[in-house]
């Protein structure tokens, strides 16, 4: 990472040419470092303040001791400016995606942190794994895929022949629910 500054007495046209060259170089070469990825957008914005100063310089009225530099195309009409749209676009996506994902996460709410679906007493479930492993998912009781009716244990124990669901499947994450096999 390096910071360059071009100093001198410039007419408006020469200053604009220097600005456009340096801004285009920054847009291409400014991203190639771990910290540079974070710093380059701020440098590009700070350079815009230099551009506002350049625009306040009056147009040359008499020719100088040498002809003015050719300002060339505006920055975003140069290949470097077009190429810079890729990292700028990615950075913009990250800046927009992070708050959006946080908002979606707050709206959806926690899932218990383990990714297990929540079972409630009276609903039905299916085990997509072989016992004693559990990969339970809620399913409509009228479905032919339903294997168990979820029952709240009475006195902390399940009836004979019932299976015990892991506590992660309950709403509070600590209560074990009973799974009563359905007869089909």
mmCIF file of C-alpha atoms in Angstrom:
data_model
loop_
_atom_site.group_PDB
_atom_site.id
_atom_site.type_symbol
_atom_site.label_atom_id
_atom_site.label_comp_id
_atom_site.label_asym_id
_atom_site.label_seq_id
_atom_site.Cartn_x
_atom_site.Cartn_y
_atom_site.Cartn_z
ATOM 1 C CA UNK A 1 0.000 0.000 0.000
ATOM 2 C CA UNK A 2 1.277 3.418 -0.856
ATOM 3 C CA UNK A 3 -0.146 6.908 -1.010
ATOM 4 C CA UNK A 4 0.938 9.138 -3.865
ATOM 5 C CA UNK A 5 0.466 12.866 -4.247
ATOM 6 C CA UNK A 6 1.253 14.964 -7.281
ATOM 7 C CA UNK A 7 2.185 18.521 -6.360
ATOM 8 C CA UNK A 8 2.814 21.500 -8.557
ATOM 9 C CA UNK A 9 1.266 24.512 -10.173
ATOM 10 C CA UNK A 10 -1.412 23.237 -12.541
ATOM 11 C CA UNK A 11 -3.893 24.834 -14.842
ATOM 12 C CA UNK A 12 -7.392 23.420 -14.684
ATOM 13 C CA UNK A 13 -6.894 21.143 -17.698
ATOM 14 C CA UNK A 14 -3.567 19.718 -16.453
ATOM 15 C CA UNK A 15 -4.928 19.212 -12.931
ATOM 16 C CA UNK A 16 -7.961 17.352 -14.324
ATOM 17 C CA UNK A 17 -5.702 15.148 -16.487
ATOM 18 C CA UNK A 18 -3.515 14.292 -13.464
ATOM 19 C CA UNK A 19 -6.564 13.608 -11.302
ATOM 20 C CA UNK A 20 -8.127 11.275 -13.863
ATOM 21 C CA UNK A 21 -4.896 9.317 -14.347
ATOM 22 C CA UNK A 22 -4.286 8.896 -10.626
ATOM 23 C CA UNK A 23 -7.926 8.077 -9.849
ATOM 24 C CA UNK A 24 -7.963 5.423 -12.605
ATOM 25 C CA UNK A 25 -4.727 3.918 -11.246
ATOM 26 C CA UNK A 26 -6.196 3.826 -7.734
ATOM 27 C CA UNK A 27 -9.329 2.126 -9.017
ATOM 28 C CA UNK A 28 -7.293 -0.695 -10.554
ATOM 29 C CA UNK A 29 -4.312 -1.066 -8.224
ATOM 30 C CA UNK A 30 -5.790 0.090 -4.922
ATOM 31 C CA UNK A 31 -7.531 -3.175 -4.034
ATOM 32 C CA UNK A 32 -4.572 -5.566 -3.918
ATOM 33 C CA UNK A 33 -3.904 -5.829 -0.192
ATOM 34 C CA UNK A 34 -5.788 -6.976 2.900
ATOM 35 C CA UNK A 35 -6.109 -3.483 4.341
ATOM 36 C CA UNK A 36 -6.288 -1.839 0.933
ATOM 37 C CA UNK A 37 -9.663 -3.456 0.298
ATOM 38 C CA UNK A 38 -11.017 -1.469 3.233
ATOM 39 C CA UNK A 39 -9.052 1.731 2.650
ATOM 40 C CA UNK A 40 -9.464 2.167 -1.134
ATOM 41 C CA UNK A 41 -13.152 3.197 -1.043
ATOM 42 C CA UNK A 42 -12.313 5.961 1.422
ATOM 43 C CA UNK A 43 -9.355 7.090 -0.693
ATOM 44 C CA UNK A 44 -11.582 7.234 -3.777
ATOM 45 C CA UNK A 45 -14.099 9.362 -1.885
ATOM 46 C CA UNK A 46 -11.371 11.613 -0.480
ATOM 47 C CA UNK A 47 -10.047 12.141 -3.992
ATOM 48 C CA UNK A 48 -13.422 13.594 -4.932
ATOM 49 C CA UNK A 49 -12.664 16.545 -2.644
ATOM 50 C CA UNK A 50 -9.564 17.172 -4.767
ATOM 51 C CA UNK A 51 -11.786 17.130 -7.830
ATOM 52 C CA UNK A 52 -14.000 19.824 -6.353
ATOM 53 C CA UNK A 53 -10.881 21.929 -5.802
ATOM 54 C CA UNK A 54 -9.805 21.337 -9.404
ATOM 55 C CA UNK A 55 -13.162 22.560 -10.659
ATOM 56 C CA UNK A 56 -12.626 25.857 -8.826
ATOM 57 C CA UNK A 57 -9.427 26.569 -10.773
ATOM 58 C CA UNK A 58 -10.184 29.055 -13.557
ATOM 59 C CA UNK A 59 -9.786 28.004 -17.184
ATOM 60 C CA UNK A 60 -6.441 29.048 -18.706
ATOM 61 C CA UNK A 61 -6.820 32.298 -20.643
ATOM 62 C CA UNK A 62 -3.351 32.525 -22.165
ATOM 63 C CA UNK A 63 -1.173 29.687 -23.323
ATOM 64 C CA UNK A 64 1.540 28.652 -20.908
ATOM 65 C CA UNK A 65 5.144 27.795 -21.648
ATOM 66 C CA UNK A 66 3.949 24.343 -22.725
ATOM 67 C CA UNK A 67 0.621 23.030 -24.059
ATOM 68 C CA UNK A 68 -1.828 21.699 -21.448
ATOM 69 C CA UNK A 69 -2.146 17.966 -20.866
ATOM 70 C CA UNK A 70 -4.979 16.106 -22.526
ATOM 71 C CA UNK A 71 -7.508 15.286 -19.756
ATOM 72 C CA UNK A 72 -8.661 12.214 -21.677
ATOM 73 C CA UNK A 73 -11.874 10.370 -21.035
ATOM 74 C CA UNK A 74 -13.691 10.623 -17.678
ATOM 75 C CA UNK A 75 -12.627 7.948 -15.190
ATOM 76 C CA UNK A 76 -15.626 5.637 -15.639
ATOM 77 C CA UNK A 77 -15.257 5.728 -19.432
ATOM 78 C CA UNK A 78 -11.737 4.317 -19.244
ATOM 79 C CA UNK A 79 -10.996 0.577 -19.036
ATOM 80 C CA UNK A 80 -9.616 1.081 -15.518
ATOM 81 C CA UNK A 81 -12.858 2.701 -14.371
ATOM 82 C CA UNK A 82 -14.964 -0.060 -15.878
ATOM 83 C CA UNK A 83 -12.723 -2.709 -14.298
ATOM 84 C CA UNK A 84 -13.052 -0.946 -10.933
ATOM 85 C CA UNK A 85 -16.802 -1.447 -11.023
ATOM 86 C CA UNK A 86 -16.252 -5.121 -10.104
ATOM 87 C CA UNK A 87 -14.673 -4.566 -6.648
ATOM 88 C CA UNK A 88 -16.856 -1.505 -6.063
ATOM 89 C CA UNK A 89 -19.953 -3.558 -6.873
ATOM 90 C CA UNK A 90 -18.829 -6.400 -4.593
ATOM 91 C CA UNK A 91 -18.109 -3.951 -1.808
ATOM 92 C CA UNK A 92 -21.528 -2.391 -2.318
ATOM 93 C CA UNK A 93 -23.154 -5.815 -2.114
ATOM 94 C CA UNK A 94 -21.361 -6.554 1.151
ATOM 95 C CA UNK A 95 -22.331 -3.180 2.587
ATOM 96 C CA UNK A 96 -25.961 -3.829 1.670
ATOM 97 C CA UNK A 97 -26.017 -7.561 2.434
ATOM 98 C CA UNK A 98 -24.730 -7.398 6.012
ATOM 99 C CA UNK A 99 -27.502 -5.112 7.345
ATOM 100 C CA UNK A 100 -30.081 -6.964 5.245
ATOM 101 C CA UNK A 101 -29.023 -10.333 6.672
ATOM 102 C CA UNK A 102 -29.051 -8.908 10.194
ATOM 103 C CA UNK A 103 -32.559 -7.566 9.617
ATOM 104 C CA UNK A 104 -33.771 -10.900 8.236
ATOM 105 C CA UNK A 105 -32.178 -12.696 11.179
ATOM 106 C CA UNK A 106 -33.963 -10.425 13.638
ATOM 107 C CA UNK A 107 -37.297 -10.853 11.866
ATOM 108 C CA UNK A 108 -37.058 -14.619 11.558
ATOM 109 C CA UNK A 109 -35.774 -15.061 15.100
ATOM 110 C CA UNK A 110 -33.572 -17.731 16.593
ATOM 111 C CA UNK A 111 -34.026 -21.374 15.681
ATOM 112 C CA UNK A 112 -32.505 -22.633 18.889
ATOM 113 C CA UNK A 113 -29.027 -22.422 17.407
ATOM 114 C CA UNK A 114 -28.869 -26.098 16.478
ATOM 115 C CA UNK A 115 -31.059 -26.137 13.399
ATOM 116 C CA UNK A 116 -33.591 -28.657 14.772
ATOM 117 C CA UNK A 117 -37.254 -28.055 13.957
ATOM 118 C CA UNK A 118 -39.556 -27.482 16.903
ATOM 119 C CA UNK A 119 -42.153 -30.124 17.757
ATOM 120 C CA UNK A 120 -45.267 -29.363 19.793
ATOM 121 C CA UNK A 121 -47.642 -31.661 21.662
ATOM 122 C CA UNK A 122 -50.535 -32.781 19.466
ATOM 123 C CA UNK A 123 -48.610 -32.448 16.210
ATOM 124 C CA UNK A 124 -47.180 -35.312 14.178
ATOM 125 C CA UNK A 125 -43.621 -36.046 13.147
ATOM 126 C CA UNK A 126 -41.492 -38.280 10.981
ATOM 127 C CA UNK A 127 -38.026 -39.671 11.746
ATOM 128 C CA UNK A 128 -35.811 -39.600 8.652
ATOM 129 C CA UNK A 129 -33.067 -41.582 10.415
ATOM 130 C CA UNK A 130 -32.855 -45.079 11.914
ATOM 131 C CA UNK A 131 -33.482 -45.392 15.641
ATOM 132 C CA UNK A 132 -31.783 -44.620 17.966
ATOM 133 C CA UNK A 133 -30.629 -41.726 15.761
ATOM 134 C CA UNK A 134 -33.128 -38.904 15.420
ATOM 135 C CA UNK A 135 -33.740 -36.654 12.458
ATOM 136 C CA UNK A 136 -37.259 -35.570 13.284
ATOM 137 C CA UNK A 137 -39.325 -33.176 11.254
ATOM 138 C CA UNK A 138 -42.892 -31.979 11.779
ATOM 139 C CA UNK A 139 -45.440 -33.302 9.314
ATOM 140 C CA UNK A 140 -49.205 -33.023 8.997
ATOM 141 C CA UNK A 141 -51.093 -35.673 10.948
ATOM 142 C CA UNK A 142 -53.259 -36.421 7.896
ATOM 143 C CA UNK A 143 -50.185 -37.229 5.801
ATOM 144 C CA UNK A 144 -49.313 -40.828 5.005
ATOM 145 C CA UNK A 145 -45.704 -39.991 5.940
ATOM 146 C CA UNK A 146 -46.588 -39.228 9.575
ATOM 147 C CA UNK A 147 -45.054 -41.853 11.860
ATOM 148 C CA UNK A 148 -45.524 -40.445 15.373
ATOM 149 C CA UNK A 149 -47.879 -38.225 17.319
ATOM 150 C CA UNK A 150 -46.027 -35.862 19.640
ATOM 151 C CA UNK A 151 -47.245 -36.203 23.222
ATOM 152 C CA UNK A 152 -46.375 -34.169 26.312
ATOM 153 C CA UNK A 153 -45.060 -36.634 28.921
ATOM 154 C CA UNK A 154 -47.294 -37.112 31.940
ATOM 155 C CA UNK A 155 -45.419 -37.092 35.237
ATOM 156 C CA UNK A 156 -42.161 -36.800 33.281
ATOM 157 C CA UNK A 157 -42.412 -40.291 31.761
ATOM 158 C CA UNK A 158 -43.581 -41.565 28.384
ATOM 159 C CA UNK A 159 -46.110 -44.363 28.010
ATOM 160 C CA UNK A 160 -44.923 -47.866 27.293
ATOM 161 C CA UNK A 161 -44.005 -48.286 23.611
ATOM 162 C CA UNK A 162 -43.419 -44.550 23.060
ATOM 163 C CA UNK A 163 -40.112 -43.137 21.934
ATOM 164 C CA UNK A 164 -38.439 -40.158 23.602
ATOM 165 C CA UNK A 165 -37.474 -37.201 21.393
ATOM 166 C CA UNK A 166 -34.265 -35.359 22.099
ATOM 167 C CA UNK A 167 -34.819 -32.187 24.145
ATOM 168 C CA UNK A 168 -33.533 -30.065 21.217
ATOM 169 C CA UNK A 169 -36.823 -30.705 19.420
ATOM 170 C CA UNK A 170 -38.936 -29.097 22.153
ATOM 171 C CA UNK A 171 -39.836 -25.424 22.210
ATOM 172 C CA UNK A 172 -37.733 -24.682 25.304
ATOM 173 C CA UNK A 173 -34.864 -26.990 24.299
ATOM 174 C CA UNK A 174 -34.802 -28.849 27.642
ATOM 175 C CA UNK A 175 -38.065 -30.831 27.754
ATOM 176 C CA UNK A 176 -38.142 -34.315 26.220
ATOM 177 C CA UNK A 177 -41.353 -35.034 24.328
ATOM 178 C CA UNK A 178 -42.882 -38.463 23.767
ATOM 179 C CA UNK A 179 -43.400 -39.879 20.283
ATOM 180 C CA UNK A 180 -46.377 -42.239 20.146
ATOM 181 C CA UNK A 181 -46.245 -44.495 17.063
ATOM 182 C CA UNK A 182 -49.217 -44.102 14.706
ATOM 183 C CA UNK A 183 -50.904 -47.268 13.491
ATOM 184 C CA UNK A 184 -51.352 -47.218 9.756
#
